Amino acid sequence: MAKPSALAGLRVLDASTILAGPLCCRILGDFGADVIKIEHPEHGDSMRGHGHSKDGVPLWWKEISRNKRTIALDLKSPDGAEVFRRLAESADVVVENFRPGTLERWGIGPDVLAALNPRLVLLRLTGYGQTGPYAERPGFGTLAEAMSGFAAATGEPDGPPTLPAFGLADSICGIAASSAVLMALRHRDGSGRGQVVDMNILQPIMDAVGPAPTVYQQLGIVEPRHGNRSTNNAPRNTYLTADGKWVAVSTSAQRIAERVLRLVGHPEVIDEPWFATGHGRAQHVDLLDAHVAGWIAERTRAEVLEAFTEAGAAIGPVYDARDLTEDPHVRETGMLVEVADDDLGPLLQHGVMWRLSDSPGEIRFTGRALGADTDEVLTEAGYTADELARLKEAKVIQ
């Protein structure tokens, strides 16, 4: 018998766009929630136009919107707002990322939704939150990556602040948001009432960057960029092998640092007083990096990986997308999986993000066409065929 899904019976209305909200809802959908994706009937979700496409089929959309039934609904119109209110009556969670005040203008704000469904959890996801001096500003992950301290800490010492080439802040926020939703639902289990979750993109990545504000407040220190090095331990860097490949070494644990230096032929430094702490080793990073880099440069990546593994030292190859798809551990453990897609056939996607022994997640279907489930979802909500025809004629739905 198939194992039950962790979130079976939970209904989520996904009225969010790029990228944190959709990822949050995808995670909930991966674990069995009935996620209903709401898009504008004419424009669709802008995620459909992000990233690469094959034969006009957007590849990112197939993953970010998997396990979501898709309806096309104009929330700005009075009729569309009424449809949304009816859907919200039977929902457990609503996720939206419009600017503060937008839902209120449309007549579907938190007070209205709570009156219709007191058990509803409303996740409001914005760049800077619902209150404060920046609440009305447009917010994107790139801006959060800049403001969080991430860009200032990333890059070479003599280079500019560096932004990631992918949605880092959004993704961190989306994962955190799924946890926030489940906390609110857990509270509802006891209280019987839902609540508003005010989530912003900036704060989760600020936490991920680390305690730099505390260090500044206590010591007045603002760390410069250190490239791939760390101020917390050494050696910690990327190193080039004899066959032109890159590997990454980390020595956060003292025993690992000792094993690395023995392996590369310099056990004498282990007895130095400064070697006993990560911070002390970081003060002698040039020496340690030279020892490690010199040893690695004389060997192929395969030889380096094998030697580090045998020594119990921590190392990882620097992978690109091709390397990931060919890695046996990534494939065998389901970090990447092939799923069936009506448009593209076997489609490689990221697997379900974590593994539950008794209620595992699964990919039931990939991202669907605009409005693919409008009739089904609204019929379930009690709309008749004549009402659906009228709403389509008025371009409220598709």
Coordinates of N, CA, C and O in Angstrom, one line a residue, residues 243-389:
D243 N 44.6 18.1 -13.6 CA 43.8 17.9 -14.8 C 42.8 19.1 -15.1 O 41.9 18.9 -15.8
G244 N 43.0 20.2 -14.4 CA 42.2 21.4 -14.7 C 40.9 21.4 -14.1 O 40.0 22.1 -14.5
K245 N 40.6 20.5 -13.1 CA 39.4 20.5 -12.3 C 39.5 21.2 -11.0 O 40.6 21.5 -10.5
W246 N 38.4 21.6 -10.4 CA 38.4 22.3 -9.2 C 37.8 21.4 -8.1 O 36.8 20.7 -8.3
V247 N 38.3 21.6 -6.9 CA 37.7 20.9 -5.7 C 37.6 21.9 -4.6 O 38.3 22.9 -4.6
A248 N 36.7 21.7 -3.6 CA 36.6 22.5 -2.5 C 36.9 21.7 -1.2 O 36.5 20.6 -1.1
V249 N 37.7 22.4 -0.3 CA 38.1 21.8 0.9 C 37.5 22.6 2.1 O 37.5 23.8 2.0
S250 N 37.0 21.9 3.1 CA 36.5 22.6 4.3 C 37.1 21.9 5.5 O 37.2 20.7 5.6
T251 N 37.5 22.7 6.5 CA 38.1 22.2 7.7 C 37.5 22.8 8.9 O 38.1 23.2 9.9
S252 N 36.1 22.9 9.0 CA 35.4 23.5 10.1 C 35.7 22.7 11.4 O 35.8 23.3 12.5
A253 N 35.9 21.4 11.3 CA 36.2 20.6 12.5 C 37.7 20.4 12.6 O 38.4 20.3 11.7
Q254 N 38.2 20.5 13.9 CA 39.6 20.5 14.2 C 40.2 19.2 13.7 O 41.3 19.2 13.1
R255 N 39.6 18.0 13.9 CA 40.1 16.8 13.4 C 40.3 16.7 11.9 O 41.3 16.1 11.4
I256 N 39.3 17.3 11.2 CA 39.4 17.3 9.8 C 40.6 18.2 9.3 O 41.4 17.8 8.4
A257 N 40.9 19.3 10.0 CA 42.0 20.1 9.6 C 43.3 19.4 9.8 O 44.2 19.4 9.0
E258 N 43.4 18.6 10.9 CA 44.6 17.8 11.2 C 44.8 16.8 10.1 O 45.9 16.6 9.7
R259 N 43.7 16.1 9.7 CA 43.9 15.1 8.7 C 44.3 15.6 7.4 O 45.1 15.0 6.7
V260 N 43.8 16.8 7.0 CA 44.2 17.4 5.8 C 45.7 17.8 5.7 O 46.4 17.5 4.8
L261 N 46.2 18.4 6.8 CA 47.6 18.8 6.8 C 48.5 17.6 6.9 O 49.6 17.6 6.3
R262 N 48.1 16.5 7.5 CA 48.9 15.3 7.5 C 48.9 14.7 6.1 O 50.0 14.3 5.6
L263 N 47.7 14.7 5.4 CA 47.6 14.1 4.1 C 48.5 14.9 3.1 O 49.2 14.3 2.3
V264 N 48.6 16.2 3.2 CA 49.4 17.0 2.2 C 50.8 17.1 2.6 O 51.6 17.8 2.0
G265 N 51.2 16.4 3.7 CA 52.7 16.3 4.0 C 53.2 17.4 4.9 O 54.4 17.6 4.9
H266 N 52.3 18.0 5.7 CA 52.8 19.1 6.6 C 52.2 18.9 8.0 O 51.6 19.8 8.5
P267 N 52.6 17.8 8.6 CA 52.1 17.6 10.0 C 52.7 18.5 11.0 O 52.2 18.6 12.1
E268 N 53.8 19.1 10.7 CA 54.5 20.0 11.7 C 53.6 21.2 12.1 O 53.8 21.6 13.3
V269 N 52.7 21.6 11.2 CA 51.9 22.8 11.6 C 50.9 22.5 12.7 O 50.4 23.4 13.4
I270 N 50.5 21.2 12.8 CA 49.5 20.8 13.7 C 49.9 21.1 15.1 O 49.0 21.4 16.0
D271 N 51.2 21.1 15.4 CA 51.6 21.3 16.8 C 51.8 22.8 17.1 O 52.1 23.2 18.3
E272 N 51.6 23.7 16.1 CA 51.6 25.1 16.4 C 50.4 25.5 17.3 O 49.3 25.1 17.0
P273 N 50.6 26.4 18.2 CA 49.5 26.8 19.1 C 48.4 27.4 18.3 O 47.2 27.2 18.7
W274 N 48.6 28.2 17.3 CA 47.6 28.8 16.5 C 46.7 27.8 15.8 O 45.6 28.1 15.4
F275 N 47.2 26.6 15.6 CA 46.5 25.6 14.8 C 45.3 25.0 15.6 O 44.4 24.4 15.0
A276 N 45.2 25.3 16.9 CA 44.3 24.6 17.7 C 42.8 25.1 17.6 O 41.9 24.5 18.1
T277 N 42.7 26.3 16.9 CA 41.3 26.9 16.7 C 41.2 27.3 15.2 O 42.1 27.6 14.5
G278 N 39.9 27.3 14.8 CA 39.6 27.7 13.4 C 40.1 29.1 13.2 O 40.6 29.5 12.2
H279 N 39.8 30.0 14.2 CA 40.2 31.4 14.0 C 41.7 31.6 14.0 O 42.2 32.3 13.2
G280 N 42.4 30.8 14.8 CA 43.8 30.8 14.7 C 44.4 30.3 13.4 O 45.3 30.9 12.8
R281 N 43.8 29.3 12.8 CA 44.2 28.8 11.5 C 44.0 29.9 10.4 O 44.7 30.0 9.5
A282 N 42.8 30.6 10.6 CA 42.5 31.6 9.6 C 43.5 32.7 9.6 O 43.7 33.4 8.6
Q283 N 44.2 32.9 10.7 CA 45.2 34.0 10.8 C 46.5 33.6 10.0 O 47.3 34.4 9.7
H284 N 46.6 32.3 9.6 CA 47.7 31.8 8.9 C 47.3 31.1 7.6 O 47.8 30.1 7.1
V285 N 46.3 31.7 7.0 CA 45.6 31.1 5.8 C 46.6 31.0 4.6 O 46.5 30.0 3.9
D286 N 47.5 32.0 4.4 CA 48.4 31.9 3.3 C 49.3 30.7 3.3 O 49.5 30.0 2.3
L287 N 49.8 30.4 4.5 CA 50.7 29.3 4.7 C 49.9 28.0 4.4 O 50.3 27.1 3.7
L288 N 48.7 27.8 5.0 CA 48.0 26.6 4.9 C 47.5 26.4 3.5 O 47.5 25.3 3.0
D289 N 47.0 27.5 2.9 CA 46.5 27.4 1.5 C 47.7 26.9 0.6 O 47.5 26.2 -0.4
A290 N 48.8 27.5 0.8 CA 50.0 27.1 0.0 C 50.3 25.6 0.1 O 50.6 24.9 -0.9
H291 N 50.2 25.1 1.3 CA 50.5 23.6 1.5 C 49.4 22.8 0.8 O 49.8 21.8 0.1
V292 N 48.2 23.1 0.9 CA 47.1 22.3 0.3 C 47.1 22.5 -1.2 O 47.0 21.5 -1.9
A293 N 47.2 23.7 -1.6 CA 47.1 24.0 -3.1 C 48.3 23.3 -3.8 O 48.1 22.7 -4.9
G294 N 49.4 23.4 -3.2 CA 50.6 22.7 -3.9 C 50.4 21.2 -4.0 O 50.8 20.7 -5.1
W295 N 49.9 20.6 -3.0 CA 49.7 19.1 -3.1 C 48.7 18.8 -4.1 O 48.8 17.8 -4.9
I296 N 47.6 19.5 -4.1 CA 46.4 19.2 -5.0 C 46.8 19.4 -6.4 O 46.5 18.7 -7.3
A297 N 47.6 20.5 -6.7 CA 48.0 20.8 -8.0 C 48.8 19.7 -8.7 O 48.9 19.7 -10.0
E298 N 49.4 18.8 -8.0 CA 50.3 17.8 -8.5 C 49.5 16.5 -8.8 O 50.0 15.5 -9.4
R299 N 48.2 16.5 -8.6 CA 47.4 15.3 -8.7 C 46.1 15.6 -9.5 O 45.6 16.7 -9.5
T300 N 45.5 14.5 -10.1 CA 44.3 14.7 -10.8 C 43.1 14.8 -9.8 O 43.3 14.4 -8.6
R301 N 42.0 15.2 -10.3 CA 40.8 15.3 -9.3 C 40.5 14.0 -8.8 O 40.2 13.8 -7.6
A302 N 40.5 12.9 -9.6 CA 40.1 11.6 -9.1 C 41.1 11.1 -8.0 O 40.7 10.6 -7.0
E303 N 42.4 11.4 -8.2 CA 43.4 11.0 -7.2 C 43.2 11.8 -5.9 O 43.3 11.3 -4.8
V304 N 42.9 13.1 -6.1 CA 42.7 13.9 -4.9 C 41.5 13.5 -4.1 O 41.6 13.3 -2.9
L305 N 40.4 13.2 -4.8 CA 39.2 12.8 -4.1 C 39.4 11.5 -3.4 O 38.9 11.3 -2.3
E306 N 40.0 10.6 -4.1 CA 40.3 9.3 -3.5 C 41.2 9.4 -2.2 O 40.9 8.8 -1.2
A307 N 42.2 10.2 -2.3 CA 43.1 10.3 -1.1 C 42.4 11.0 0.0 O 42.6 10.6 1.2
F308 N 41.7 12.0 -0.2 CA 40.9 12.7 0.9 C 39.9 11.8 1.5 O 39.8 11.7 2.7
T309 N 39.2 11.0 0.7 CA 38.2 10.1 1.2 C 38.9 9.0 2.1 O 38.4 8.7 3.2
E310 N 40.0 8.5 1.6 CA 40.7 7.5 2.4 C 41.2 8.0 3.8 O 41.2 7.4 4.8
A311 N 41.6 9.3 3.7 CA 42.1 10.0 5.0 C 41.0 10.5 5.9 O 41.3 10.9 7.0
G312 N 39.7 10.4 5.5 CA 38.6 10.9 6.3 C 38.6 12.4 6.3 O 38.1 13.0 7.3
A313 N 39.1 13.0 5.3 CA 39.1 14.5 5.2 C 37.9 14.9 4.3 O 37.5 14.2 3.5
A314 N 37.5 16.2 4.5 CA 36.3 16.7 3.9 C 36.7 17.4 2.6 O 37.4 18.4 2.6
I315 N 36.1 16.9 1.5 CA 36.4 17.5 0.2 C 35.2 17.3 -0.7 O 34.4 16.3 -0.5
G316 N 35.0 18.2 -1.7 CA 33.9 18.0 -2.6 C 34.3 18.5 -4.0 O 35.0 19.5 -4.1
P317 N 34.0 17.9 -5.1 CA 34.3 18.4 -6.4 C 33.4 19.6 -6.7 O 32.2 19.7 -6.2
V318 N 33.9 20.6 -7.4 CA 33.1 21.7 -7.9 C 32.4 21.3 -9.1 O 33.0 21.0 -10.2
Y319 N 31.1 21.1 -9.0 CA 30.2 20.6 -10.1 C 29.5 21.7 -10.9 O 29.2 22.7 -10.4
D320 N 29.3 21.4 -12.2 CA 28.4 22.1 -13.0 C 27.1 21.2 -13.2 O 27.0 20.1 -12.6
A321 N 26.2 21.7 -14.0 CA 24.9 20.9 -14.1 C 25.2 19.6 -14.7 O 24.5 18.6 -14.3
R322 N 26.1 19.5 -15.7 CA 26.4 18.1 -16.3 C 26.9 17.2 -15.2 O 26.5 16.0 -15.1
D323 N 27.8 17.7 -14.4 CA 28.4 16.8 -13.3 C 27.3 16.3 -12.4 O 27.3 15.1 -12.0
L324 N 26.4 17.2 -12.0 CA 25.3 16.8 -11.1 C 24.4 15.7 -11.7 O 24.1 14.7 -11.0
T325 N 24.1 15.8 -13.0 CA 23.2 14.8 -13.6 C 23.9 13.4 -13.7 O 23.2 12.4 -13.8
E326 N 25.2 13.4 -13.7 CA 26.0 12.2 -13.8 C 26.4 11.6 -12.5 O 27.0 10.5 -12.4
D327 N 26.2 12.3 -11.4 CA 26.7 11.8 -10.1 C 25.8 10.7 -9.6 O 24.6 10.8 -9.4
P328 N 26.5 9.5 -9.2 CA 25.6 8.4 -8.8 C 24.9 8.6 -7.5 O 23.8 8.1 -7.3
H329 N 25.5 9.3 -6.6 CA 24.9 9.6 -5.3 C 23.7 10.5 -5.5 O 22.6 10.2 -4.9
V330 N 23.8 11.5 -6.3 CA 22.7 12.4 -6.5 C 21.5 11.7 -7.1 O 20.3 11.9 -6.7
R331 N 21.8 10.8 -8.1 CA 20.7 10.1 -8.7 C 20.1 9.0 -7.9 O 18.9 8.8 -7.8
E332 N 21.0 8.2 -7.2 CA 20.5 7.1 -6.4 C 19.7 7.5 -5.2 O 18.7 6.8 -4.8
T333 N 20.0 8.7 -4.6 CA 19.2 9.1 -3.5 C 18.0 10.0 -3.8 O 17.4 10.5 -2.9
G334 N 17.8 10.2 -5.1 CA 16.6 11.0 -5.5 C 16.7 12.5 -5.4 O 15.7 13.2 -5.4
M335 N 18.0 13.0 -5.3 CA 18.1 14.5 -5.4 C 17.7 15.0 -6.7 O 17.2 16.1 -6.9
L336 N 18.0 14.2 -7.8 CA 17.5 14.5 -9.1 C 16.7 13.3 -9.6 O 17.2 12.1 -9.4
V337 N 15.5 13.5 -10.1 CA 14.7 12.4 -10.6 C 14.1 12.7 -12.0 O 13.9 13.9 -12.3
E338 N 13.8 11.6 -12.7 CA 13.1 11.8 -14.0 C 11.6 11.6 -13.7 O 11.2 10.6 -13.1
V339 N 10.8 12.5 -14.2 CA 9.4 12.4 -14.1 C 8.7 12.5 -15.5 O 9.3 13.0 -16.4
A340 N 7.5 11.9 -15.6 CA 6.8 11.9 -16.9 C 6.2 13.3 -17.1 O 5.6 13.9 -16.2
D341 N 6.3 13.8 -18.3 CA 5.7 15.1 -18.7 C 5.0 15.0 -20.0 O 5.6 14.4 -21.0
D342 N 3.8 15.5 -20.1 CA 3.0 15.4 -21.3 C 3.7 16.1 -22.5 O 3.5 15.6 -23.7
D343 N 4.4 17.1 -22.3 CA 5.0 17.9 -23.4 C 6.4 17.4 -23.7 O 6.8 17.4 -24.9
L344 N 7.2 17.0 -22.7 CA 8.6 16.8 -23.0 C 9.0 15.4 -22.7 O 10.2 15.1 -22.9
G345 N 8.1 14.5 -22.3 CA 8.5 13.1 -22.1 C 9.3 13.0 -20.7 O 9.0 13.8 -19.8
P346 N 10.3 12.1 -20.6 CA 11.0 12.1 -19.4 C 11.7 13.4 -19.1 O 12.5 13.9 -19.9
L347 N 11.5 13.9 -17.9 CA 11.9 15.3 -17.6 C 12.7 15.2 -16.3 O 12.2 14.8 -15.2
L348 N 13.9 15.6 -16.3 CA 14.8 15.6 -15.1 C 14.5 16.9 -14.2 O 14.5 18.0 -14.7
Q349 N 14.2 16.6 -12.9 CA 13.9 17.7 -12.0 C 14.5 17.4 -10.7 O 15.0 16.3 -10.4
H350 N 14.6 18.5 -9.8 CA 15.0 18.3 -8.5 C 14.0 17.4 -7.8 O 12.8 17.6 -8.0
G351 N 14.5 16.5 -6.9 CA 13.6 15.6 -6.2 C 12.9 16.4 -5.1 O 13.2 17.5 -4.8
V352 N 12.0 15.7 -4.4 CA 11.4 16.2 -3.2 C 12.5 16.5 -2.2 O 13.4 15.8 -2.0
M353 N 12.3 17.7 -1.5 CA 13.5 18.3 -0.9 C 13.9 17.6 0.4 O 15.1 17.6 0.7
W354 N 13.0 16.9 1.1 CA 13.5 16.1 2.2 C 12.6 14.8 2.3 O 11.6 14.7 1.7
R355 N 13.1 13.9 3.1 CA 12.6 12.5 3.0 C 12.0 12.2 4.4 O 12.6 12.2 5.4
L356 N 10.7 11.8 4.3 CA 10.0 11.4 5.5 C 9.8 9.9 5.4 O 9.3 9.4 4.4
S357 N 10.1 9.2 6.5 CA 10.0 7.7 6.4 C 8.6 7.2 6.3 O 8.4 6.2 5.6
D358 N 7.6 7.8 6.9 CA 6.3 7.3 7.0 C 5.3 8.1 6.1 O 4.2 7.5 5.8
S359 N 5.6 9.3 5.7 CA 4.7 10.0 4.8 C 5.5 10.8 3.8 O 5.6 12.1 3.8
P360 N 6.2 10.1 2.9 CA 7.1 10.8 1.9 C 6.3 11.6 0.9 O 5.1 11.4 0.6
G361 N 7.0 12.6 0.4 CA 6.5 13.4 -0.7 C 6.7 12.7 -2.1 O 7.4 11.7 -2.2
E362 N 6.0 13.2 -3.1 CA 6.2 12.7 -4.4 C 5.8 13.7 -5.5 O 5.1 14.7 -5.2
I363 N 6.3 13.5 -6.7 CA 5.9 14.4 -7.8 C 4.8 13.7 -8.5 O 5.0 12.7 -9.2
R364 N 3.6 14.2 -8.4 CA 2.5 13.6 -9.1 C 2.3 14.0 -10.5 O 1.9 13.2 -11.4
F365 N 2.6 15.3 -10.8 CA 2.5 15.8 -12.2 C 3.4 17.1 -12.2 O 3.6 17.7 -11.2
T366 N 3.7 17.5 -13.4 CA 4.6 18.6 -13.6 C 3.7 19.9 -13.9 O 2.4 19.8 -13.9
G367 N 4.3 21.0 -14.0 CA 3.6 22.3 -14.2 C 2.7 22.2 -15.4 O 3.1 21.7 -16.5
R368 N 1.5 22.8 -15.3 CA 0.4 22.6 -16.3 C 0.2 23.8 -17.1 O 0.7 24.9 -16.8
A369 N -0.6 23.7 -18.1 CA -0.9 24.8 -19.0 C -1.8 25.8 -18.3 O -2.5 25.5 -17.3
L370 N -1.8 27.1 -18.8 CA -2.6 28.1 -18.2 C -4.1 27.8 -18.2 O -4.6 27.4 -19.2
G371 N -4.7 27.8 -17.0 CA -6.1 27.5 -17.0 C -6.5 26.1 -17.1 O -7.7 25.8 -17.3
A372 N -5.6 25.2 -17.0 CA -5.9 23.7 -17.3 C -6.9 23.2 -16.4 O -7.7 22.3 -16.7
D373 N -7.0 23.7 -15.2 CA -7.9 23.1 -14.2 C -9.0 24.1 -13.7 O -9.7 23.8 -12.7
T374 N -9.2 25.2 -14.4 CA -10.2 26.2 -14.0 C -11.6 25.6 -13.9 O -12.3 25.7 -12.8
D375 N -12.1 24.9 -14.9 CA -13.4 24.3 -14.8 C -13.5 23.3 -13.7 O -14.5 23.3 -12.9
E376 N -12.6 22.5 -13.5 CA -12.6 21.4 -12.5 C -12.7 22.1 -11.1 O -13.5 21.7 -10.2
V377 N -11.8 23.0 -10.8 CA -11.7 23.6 -9.5 C -13.0 24.4 -9.2 O -13.5 24.3 -8.1
L378 N -13.5 25.2 -10.1 CA -14.7 26.0 -9.9 C -15.9 25.2 -9.8 O -16.9 25.5 -9.1
T379 N -16.0 24.1 -10.6 CA -17.1 23.2 -10.4 C -17.1 22.6 -9.0 O -18.2 22.4 -8.4
E380 N -16.0 22.2 -8.5 CA -15.9 21.7 -7.1 C -16.4 22.7 -6.1 O -16.9 22.4 -5.1
A381 N -16.2 24.0 -6.5 CA -16.6 25.1 -5.6 C -18.1 25.5 -5.7 O -18.6 26.4 -5.0
G382 N -18.8 24.8 -6.6 CA -20.2 24.9 -6.8 C -20.7 25.7 -7.9 O -21.9 26.0 -8.1
Y383 N -19.8 26.2 -8.8 CA -20.2 26.9 -10.0 C -20.8 26.0 -11.0 O -20.4 24.9 -11.3
T384 N -21.9 26.5 -11.6 CA -22.6 25.8 -12.7 C -21.9 26.0 -14.0 O -21.1 27.0 -14.2
A385 N -22.3 25.2 -15.0 CA -21.7 25.4 -16.4 C -22.1 26.8 -16.9 O -21.3 27.5 -17.6
D386 N -23.3 27.2 -16.6 CA -23.8 28.6 -17.1 C -22.9 29.7 -16.5 O -22.5 30.7 -17.1
E387 N -22.7 29.5 -15.2 CA -21.9 30.5 -14.5 C -20.4 30.6 -15.0 O -19.9 31.7 -15.2
L388 N -19.9 29.4 -15.3 CA -18.5 29.4 -15.9 C -18.5 30.0 -17.2 O -17.6 30.7 -17.6
A389 N -19.5 29.8 -18.0 CA -19.6 30.4 -19.4 C -19.7 31.9 -19.3 O -19.0 32.6 -20.0

